[in-house]
Coordinates of C-alpha atoms in Angstrom, one line a residue:
M11 CA -24.4 14.6 53.9
N12 CA -22.3 13.7 50.9
A13 CA -24.1 11.8 48.1
P14 CA -22.8 8.2 47.5
V15 CA -20.2 7.9 44.8
P16 CA -21.7 6.1 41.7
A17 CA -20.3 2.6 41.1
I18 CA -18.8 3.6 37.7
E19 CA -17.0 6.6 39.3
Q20 CA -15.7 4.3 42.1
L21 CA -14.4 2.0 39.4
Q22 CA -12.5 4.7 37.7
L23 CA -11.1 6.1 40.9
E24 CA -9.8 2.7 41.9
L25 CA -8.2 2.1 38.5
P26 CA -7.0 5.6 37.3
D27 CA -4.1 4.1 35.3
L28 CA -6.4 2.4 32.8
D29 CA -7.4 3.9 29.4
W30 CA -10.9 5.1 30.1
I31 CA -13.2 6.6 27.4
N32 CA -16.0 8.8 28.8
D33 CA -16.7 11.2 25.9
P34 CA -20.5 10.6 25.3
G35 CA -20.0 10.5 21.5
R36 CA -17.2 7.9 21.6
V37 CA -19.1 5.9 24.3
A38 CA -22.1 5.8 22.0
R39 CA -20.1 4.7 19.0
L40 CA -18.3 2.0 20.9
S41 CA -21.6 0.7 22.3
Q42 CA -22.8 -0.2 18.8
D43 CA -21.9 -2.6 16.0
F44 CA -23.3 -3.4 12.6
A45 CA -26.7 -4.3 14.0
W46 CA -28.1 -1.5 11.7
F47 CA -28.0 -4.1 8.9
S48 CA -31.3 -5.1 10.5
P49 CA -34.1 -2.5 10.7
V50 CA -35.5 -4.6 13.6
L51 CA -32.3 -4.4 15.6
K52 CA -31.7 -0.8 14.7
R53 CA -35.0 0.1 16.3
Q54 CA -34.4 -2.0 19.3
L55 CA -30.8 -1.1 20.0
E56 CA -29.9 2.3 18.7
D57 CA -30.4 4.1 22.1
K58 CA -28.5 1.5 24.2
R59 CA -25.3 2.8 25.7
A60 CA -22.6 1.8 28.1
D61 CA -21.7 4.0 31.0
T62 CA -18.1 4.0 30.1
V63 CA -15.6 2.2 27.9
V64 CA -12.2 0.9 28.9
R65 CA -9.3 -0.3 26.7
P66 CA -6.8 -2.4 28.7
R67 CA -3.5 -3.4 27.2
T68 CA -2.2 -6.1 29.5
E69 CA -3.6 -9.2 31.2
D70 CA -3.0 -7.6 34.6
E71 CA -5.1 -4.6 33.6
I72 CA -7.9 -6.9 32.4
R73 CA -7.7 -8.9 35.7
R74 CA -7.9 -5.8 37.9
L75 CA -10.8 -4.4 35.9
V76 CA -12.8 -7.6 36.0
G77 CA -12.3 -8.1 39.7
A78 CA -13.3 -4.5 40.4
C79 CA -16.5 -4.8 38.2
A80 CA -17.4 -8.1 39.9
R81 CA -17.1 -6.6 43.4
R82 CA -19.5 -3.9 42.3
K83 CA -21.7 -6.2 40.2
L84 CA -21.2 -4.0 37.1
P85 CA -22.2 -5.5 33.8
I86 CA -19.3 -6.1 31.3
T87 CA -19.8 -6.2 27.5
I88 CA -16.8 -7.4 25.6
R89 CA -16.0 -5.7 22.3
G90 CA -13.4 -6.2 19.5
S91 CA -13.7 -4.0 16.4
G92 CA -17.5 -4.0 16.4
T93 CA -17.9 -5.7 13.0
G94 CA -20.6 -8.1 14.2
N95 CA -24.2 -7.7 13.0
Y96 CA -26.5 -8.8 15.8
G97 CA -25.9 -6.2 18.6
Q98 CA -23.4 -8.6 20.2
T99 CA -21.3 -5.6 21.5
T100 CA -24.3 -3.4 22.5
P101 CA -24.9 -3.3 26.2
L102 CA -28.5 -3.7 27.2
A103 CA -27.9 -2.9 30.9
G104 CA -25.3 -0.1 30.8
G105 CA -22.1 -0.8 32.7
V106 CA -18.7 -1.2 31.1
V107 CA -17.8 -1.9 27.5
L108 CA -14.5 -3.8 27.6
D109 CA -12.7 -2.8 24.4
M110 CA -10.1 -5.5 23.7
T111 CA -8.4 -3.9 20.7
G112 CA -5.4 -2.7 22.9
Y113 CA -4.7 -6.3 23.9
N114 CA -3.4 -7.3 20.5
A115 CA 0.0 -9.1 20.6
M116 CA 1.0 -12.1 18.4
C117 CA 2.0 -14.9 20.7
W118 CA 3.6 -17.3 18.3
V119 CA 3.5 -19.1 15.0
R120 CA 4.6 -22.8 15.1
G121 CA 4.4 -24.8 11.9
G122 CA 0.7 -25.0 11.1
T123 CA -0.7 -23.3 14.2
A124 CA -0.8 -19.8 15.6
R125 CA -1.8 -18.2 18.9
A126 CA -2.5 -14.5 19.5
Q127 CA -4.2 -12.2 22.0
A128 CA -7.9 -11.6 21.5
G129 CA -7.7 -8.0 20.3
I130 CA -5.3 -8.6 17.4
R131 CA -6.7 -7.9 13.9
L132 CA -7.0 -10.9 11.7
G133 CA -5.1 -9.2 8.9
D134 CA -2.1 -8.7 11.2
I135 CA -2.1 -12.4 12.1
E136 CA -1.9 -13.4 8.4
K137 CA 1.0 -10.9 8.0
A138 CA 2.8 -13.0 10.6
T139 CA 1.8 -16.4 9.3
R140 CA 2.4 -15.9 5.5
P141 CA 6.2 -15.8 5.8
T142 CA 5.9 -19.3 7.3
G143 CA 3.8 -20.4 4.3
H144 CA 0.5 -20.5 6.1
E145 CA -2.8 -18.6 6.2
F146 CA -6.1 -18.7 8.0
R147 CA -8.3 -21.7 7.4
C148 CA -11.4 -19.6 7.8
I149 CA -11.4 -15.8 7.6
P150 CA -14.3 -13.3 7.5
S151 CA -14.6 -10.7 4.8
T152 CA -14.0 -8.1 7.6
F153 CA -10.4 -9.4 8.1
R154 CA -8.8 -6.0 7.9
S155 CA -10.6 -4.7 11.0
A156 CA -12.1 -7.8 12.8
T157 CA -10.3 -9.1 15.8
L158 CA -9.4 -12.7 16.7
G159 CA -11.6 -12.6 19.8
G160 CA -14.5 -11.1 17.8
L161 CA -14.2 -13.9 15.2
F162 CA -14.2 -16.5 17.9
G163 CA -17.1 -15.0 19.9
G164 CA -19.3 -13.8 17.1
G165 CA -18.1 -15.4 13.8
F166 CA -19.4 -18.4 12.0
G167 CA -17.6 -19.0 8.7
G168 CA -15.9 -17.2 5.9
V169 CA -13.4 -17.4 3.1
G170 CA -11.9 -20.8 3.4
S171 CA -15.0 -22.5 4.8
I172 CA -15.4 -24.3 1.5
N173 CA -12.4 -26.4 2.5
Y174 CA -12.4 -26.4 6.3
G175 CA -16.1 -25.8 7.2
P176 CA -17.2 -23.2 9.8
L177 CA -14.8 -22.0 12.5
G178 CA -16.5 -24.3 15.0
A179 CA -15.6 -27.5 13.0
P180 CA -13.4 -29.6 15.2
G181 CA -9.7 -29.0 14.6
N182 CA -10.0 -25.3 13.5
V183 CA -9.8 -23.8 17.0
L184 CA -7.3 -25.7 19.1
G185 CA -7.5 -23.8 22.4
I186 CA -8.3 -20.7 24.3
R187 CA -7.1 -18.9 27.4
A188 CA -10.1 -17.4 29.3
M189 CA -10.8 -15.5 32.5
T190 CA -13.5 -15.9 35.0
I191 CA -15.7 -12.9 36.0
E192 CA -15.5 -12.8 39.7
P193 CA -13.8 -10.7 42.5
E194 CA -10.7 -12.8 42.2
P195 CA -10.5 -13.7 38.5
Q196 CA -9.1 -17.1 37.5
I197 CA -7.2 -17.9 34.3
V198 CA -8.2 -21.2 32.6
E199 CA -6.8 -22.9 29.5
L200 CA -9.5 -24.8 27.5
R201 CA -8.7 -27.2 24.7
G202 CA -10.6 -28.6 21.8
A203 CA -14.3 -29.3 22.3
E204 CA -14.2 -27.6 25.7
A205 CA -12.9 -24.4 24.1
L206 CA -15.7 -24.4 21.6
R207 CA -18.3 -24.1 24.4
M208 CA -17.5 -20.4 24.4
H209 CA -17.6 -20.1 20.6
H210 CA -20.2 -18.0 18.8
L211 CA -22.0 -17.0 22.0
W212 CA -21.4 -13.3 21.7
G213 CA -19.3 -13.0 24.8
T214 CA -22.0 -14.1 27.1
N215 CA -20.3 -17.0 28.8
G216 CA -16.6 -16.1 29.0
L217 CA -13.9 -13.6 28.6
V218 CA -11.4 -14.9 26.0
L219 CA -7.8 -13.6 26.3
E220 CA -6.0 -15.7 23.7
V221 CA -7.0 -18.0 20.8
E222 CA -5.0 -20.8 19.2
V223 CA -6.0 -21.8 15.7
A224 CA -4.9 -24.3 13.1
L225 CA -3.6 -22.8 9.8
A226 CA -3.8 -23.8 6.2
P227 CA -1.0 -23.9 3.5
A228 CA -0.9 -20.5 1.8
R229 CA -1.7 -20.6 -1.9
P230 CA -1.2 -18.1 -4.8
W231 CA -5.0 -17.5 -5.1
L232 CA -6.3 -16.3 -8.5
E233 CA -9.4 -14.0 -8.1
T234 CA -12.1 -14.0 -10.8
L235 CA -15.6 -12.9 -11.6
V236 CA -17.5 -14.9 -14.1
T237 CA -20.8 -13.6 -15.4
F238 CA -23.9 -15.3 -17.0
E239 CA -27.1 -14.3 -18.6
R240 CA -29.2 -17.0 -16.9
F241 CA -29.7 -17.7 -13.2
D242 CA -29.7 -21.5 -13.6
T243 CA -26.5 -21.7 -15.6
A244 CA -24.7 -19.4 -13.2
L245 CA -25.8 -21.5 -10.2
A246 CA -24.9 -24.7 -12.0
F247 CA -21.4 -23.3 -12.7
A248 CA -20.9 -22.3 -9.1
D249 CA -22.0 -25.7 -7.9
A250 CA -19.7 -27.5 -10.5
L251 CA -16.7 -25.3 -9.4
A252 CA -17.4 -25.9 -5.7
R253 CA -17.5 -29.7 -6.3
A254 CA -14.5 -29.9 -8.7
P255 CA -12.1 -32.1 -6.7
G256 CA -9.0 -31.2 -8.7
I257 CA -9.4 -27.4 -8.4
D258 CA -8.1 -26.1 -5.1
K259 CA -10.2 -23.2 -4.0
R260 CA -10.7 -20.8 -1.1
E261 CA -14.0 -19.1 -2.0
V262 CA -17.0 -19.6 -4.3
A263 CA -19.9 -17.2 -4.1
F264 CA -23.0 -16.9 -6.3
F265 CA -24.8 -13.6 -6.9
G266 CA -28.2 -13.8 -8.5
S267 CA -29.5 -10.8 -10.3
P268 CA -29.9 -8.0 -9.2
V269 CA -27.3 -8.5 -6.4
P270 CA -24.4 -7.7 -8.8
D271 CA -26.1 -4.4 -9.6
H272 CA -25.5 -3.5 -5.9
L273 CA -21.7 -4.0 -6.0
G274 CA -20.9 -0.5 -7.2
Q275 CA -17.1 -0.8 -6.9
L276 CA -17.2 -3.7 -9.3
A277 CA -19.7 -2.2 -11.7
E278 CA -17.3 -2.1 -14.7
Y279 CA -17.0 -5.9 -14.4
L280 CA -20.6 -6.8 -13.8
P281 CA -23.0 -6.0 -16.8
K282 CA -26.4 -4.7 -15.7
G283 CA -28.8 -7.5 -14.9
C284 CA -26.1 -10.3 -14.9
H285 CA -25.7 -13.2 -12.6
A286 CA -22.2 -13.7 -11.3
V287 CA -19.9 -16.1 -9.6
L288 CA -16.9 -14.9 -7.6
S289 CA -14.1 -17.3 -6.8
L290 CA -10.6 -17.7 -5.5
V291 CA -8.8 -20.7 -7.0
D292 CA -5.2 -21.9 -6.8
A293 CA -3.3 -20.4 -9.7
P294 CA -2.2 -23.7 -11.3
A295 CA -5.9 -24.6 -11.7
E296 CA -6.6 -21.6 -14.0
D297 CA -6.9 -23.8 -17.2
A298 CA -9.3 -26.1 -15.5
L299 CA -11.3 -23.1 -14.4
K300 CA -11.4 -21.7 -17.9
D301 CA -12.6 -25.1 -19.2
L302 CA -15.4 -25.1 -16.7
V303 CA -16.4 -21.5 -17.6
A304 CA -16.5 -22.4 -21.2
A305 CA -18.6 -25.5 -20.6
H306 CA -21.3 -23.4 -18.9
G307 CA -21.2 -20.5 -21.3
G308 CA -19.8 -17.9 -18.8
T309 CA -17.6 -14.9 -19.4
V310 CA -14.6 -14.1 -17.2
T311 CA -14.8 -10.3 -16.7
Y312 CA -12.3 -9.9 -13.9
R313 CA -9.0 -11.7 -13.2
R314 CA -6.2 -10.8 -10.8
D315 CA -3.4 -13.1 -9.8
A316 CA -1.9 -13.1 -6.3
A317 CA 0.8 -10.7 -7.1
E318 CA -1.6 -8.2 -8.6
V319 CA -3.9 -8.5 -5.6
A320 CA -1.0 -7.9 -3.2
K321 CA 0.2 -4.9 -5.2
S322 CA -3.2 -3.3 -5.4
N323 CA -4.1 -4.2 -1.8
R324 CA -7.6 -4.9 -3.1
T325 CA -9.2 -8.3 -2.9
L326 CA -12.5 -9.8 -4.0
M327 CA -12.8 -11.4 -0.5
E328 CA -14.2 -8.0 0.6
F329 CA -17.2 -8.5 -1.6
T330 CA -18.2 -11.9 -0.1
W331 CA -20.1 -13.1 2.9
N332 CA -21.6 -10.1 4.8
H333 CA -19.5 -7.6 3.0
T334 CA -21.9 -8.2 0.1
T335 CA -24.7 -6.9 2.3
L336 CA -22.6 -3.9 3.3
H337 CA -21.9 -2.9 -0.3
A338 CA -25.5 -3.4 -1.2
L339 CA -26.7 -1.2 1.7
R340 CA -24.5 1.6 0.3
I341 CA -26.6 1.5 -2.8
D342 CA -30.0 0.9 -1.3
K343 CA -30.5 1.6 2.4
S344 CA -33.9 0.0 2.4
L345 CA -32.4 -3.5 2.1
T346 CA -31.8 -6.0 4.8
Y347 CA -30.7 -9.6 4.8
L348 CA -31.3 -13.2 5.9
Q349 CA -28.9 -16.0 7.0
S350 CA -30.0 -19.3 5.6
S351 CA -28.6 -22.9 5.8
F352 CA -29.5 -25.0 2.8
T353 CA -29.6 -28.8 2.9
P354 CA -26.7 -30.9 1.5
G355 CA -27.8 -32.7 -1.7
Q356 CA -30.9 -30.5 -1.9
Y357 CA -29.6 -27.0 -2.1
I358 CA -29.9 -26.5 -5.8
Q359 CA -33.6 -27.4 -5.7
Q360 CA -34.1 -25.3 -2.6
I361 CA -32.4 -22.2 -4.0
T362 CA -34.2 -22.5 -7.3
E363 CA -37.6 -22.9 -5.6
M364 CA -37.0 -19.8 -3.4
E365 CA -35.9 -17.8 -6.4
A366 CA -39.2 -18.7 -8.1
L367 CA -41.3 -17.9 -5.0
L368 CA -39.6 -14.6 -3.9
A369 CA -37.7 -13.2 -6.9
G370 CA -37.5 -9.4 -6.7
E371 CA -38.1 -9.4 -2.9
V372 CA -35.4 -11.9 -1.8
M373 CA -32.1 -11.7 -3.9
M374 CA -29.8 -14.7 -3.9
H375 CA -26.4 -14.4 -2.4
I376 CA -25.0 -17.9 -1.8
E377 CA -21.8 -19.0 -0.2
F378 CA -20.5 -22.6 -0.7
L379 CA -18.9 -24.3 2.3
R380 CA -18.5 -27.6 4.1
N381 CA -20.8 -28.3 7.0
L382 CA -19.8 -29.9 10.3
D383 CA -20.0 -33.3 8.7
G384 CA -17.8 -32.3 5.8
L385 CA -20.6 -32.3 3.3
L386 CA -20.7 -29.6 0.6
T387 CA -23.6 -27.3 1.1
C388 CA -24.5 -23.6 0.9
S389 CA -25.2 -20.7 3.3
G390 CA -27.4 -17.9 2.0
L391 CA -26.9 -14.3 2.9
Q392 CA -29.8 -13.2 0.8
L393 CA -30.6 -9.5 0.4
V394 CA -34.2 -8.7 1.3
R395 CA -36.3 -5.7 0.2
F396 CA -37.6 -4.7 3.6
T397 CA -41.2 -3.5 4.0
T398 CA -42.5 -4.5 7.4
E399 CA -41.4 -6.7 10.3
E400 CA -44.5 -8.8 9.7
R401 CA -43.5 -9.5 6.1
L402 CA -39.9 -10.3 7.2
N403 CA -41.2 -12.9 9.6
D404 CA -43.4 -14.3 6.8
I405 CA -40.3 -14.7 4.6
I406 CA -38.5 -16.5 7.4
A407 CA -41.5 -18.8 7.8
I408 CA -41.7 -19.5 4.1
H409 CA -38.0 -20.7 4.2
R410 CA -38.5 -22.8 7.3
D411 CA -41.6 -24.4 6.0
R412 CA -39.5 -25.7 3.1
G413 CA -36.8 -27.2 5.3
I414 CA -34.4 -24.3 5.0
R415 CA -32.9 -23.3 8.3
I416 CA -32.9 -19.6 9.1
N417 CA -30.3 -18.3 11.6
N418 CA -32.3 -15.2 12.4
P419 CA -30.1 -12.1 12.1
H420 CA -32.9 -9.9 13.4
T421 CA -32.7 -10.8 17.1
F422 CA -30.2 -10.1 19.8
I423 CA -31.1 -13.2 21.8
V424 CA -28.5 -16.0 21.3
E425 CA -31.1 -18.8 21.4
D426 CA -33.5 -17.2 19.0
G427 CA -30.8 -16.3 16.5
K428 CA -27.6 -18.3 15.9
A429 CA -28.5 -21.2 18.2
G430 CA -32.1 -21.8 16.9
G431 CA -33.2 -23.1 20.2
A432 CA -32.3 -23.8 23.8
L433 CA -28.6 -24.0 24.6
P434 CA -27.3 -27.4 25.7
P435 CA -26.4 -28.0 29.4
E436 CA -22.7 -28.0 28.7
I437 CA -22.9 -24.5 27.4
L438 CA -24.9 -23.3 30.4
A439 CA -22.4 -25.0 32.6
V440 CA -19.6 -22.9 31.1
K441 CA -21.7 -19.8 31.7
A442 CA -22.1 -20.8 35.4
R443 CA -18.4 -21.5 35.7
F444 CA -17.0 -18.5 34.0
D445 CA -19.7 -15.9 34.8
P446 CA -21.3 -16.9 38.1
L447 CA -22.6 -13.4 38.8
G448 CA -24.3 -13.1 35.3
L449 CA -22.3 -9.9 34.5
L450 CA -21.3 -10.7 30.9
N451 CA -23.4 -9.1 28.2
P452 CA -26.6 -9.4 30.2
G453 CA -29.9 -9.7 28.3
K454 CA -28.5 -11.7 25.4
L455 CA -29.3 -15.1 26.8
R456 CA -32.9 -16.1 27.3
D457 CA -34.0 -16.8 30.9
W458 CA -30.7 -15.6 32.4
P459 CA -31.1 -12.9 35.0
V460 CA -30.3 -9.3 33.8
V461 CA -28.3 -7.2 36.1
S462 CA -28.1 -3.4 35.9
A463 CA -25.3 -1.0 36.7

């Protein structure tokens, strides 16, 4: 008697024209993301693998693949470029990794909006929008490789959030085109608040095909590093710059010592033991910036105008947000990080208190942004000298006990990490509507059934 044909083999026999990846090494690589930033996630996820990877290039290929997987109840884990940090693209139950990077067309740019397929790289979108005088409102430091769908499904904020808040602030994402996961997949357009019910949920409650975003006017950004000898004066300068209403800015980041010592590629501009502030401000505001630097006793050690940045193809944006963590890990692999949300109106006191409590063990990297209510605040992407998981949990508790929210980056469960608690009914309703069989990225939502291939 012939042995039954495994479901994965059936799938590939049914869809031989698709771009399948079966080489074990490539499948292993495409089953992982940057979860190794966390020693906890590295231990939990490093042996997880898909059974196969597929890279469709058209909506029809995606539709046929999804329908065939649904008929066989095969798990699907959606992947962009894998620049996430929480194991979002790591399959816990085998099955198929759906690599969207081949589905990467620019749909259109119209005035202050743009629409593109999910697999397009963010840098390619800005290449299309800049000739129209526009740029992303909110773009991650991984923009060269990160995809639009990955930003929507796994991203929070980035460069530009100081003006427009996080990506999930109303008005930043205008609409999405999504596909249901069922034997006969349906295509649905979601707009506004309804579209955001799939945002930042790690591809657990919908397959996004296209994303439409609002854009910002492009500016000739001046990139600078300003260094200080004292923590408090550096932080005060960063806060004053972030607050300055007459200085248009795209980015303000504060690096408390010894964080600058871990940015090796900028070592010639960052004296050993300094505190530093990285900023992108509109070129006409340079004199105002210099006055603010002088008033706080800082020193400008690095300055590049927009033309110089474009010519060199090197930007300080790639030293901000979680790129800071990446650069630091290249220097010291024993480090990990936190994700903190400080309180508007209280963040200076909170940051100062945590520096006094945990100096040397938790190193301050602060990003200034607007919150969902439009209030200026800070997110922390602090570096942590990792010793044990127990101590890491103690550090998280110390922050929470003082009113500082921690979006735990050391868990792959959505509710325990980014959501910080149970998901609201409207989010779960979207899950039920778009993934009725529970095949999308199973194991990442608490209390949701896990299927196995």
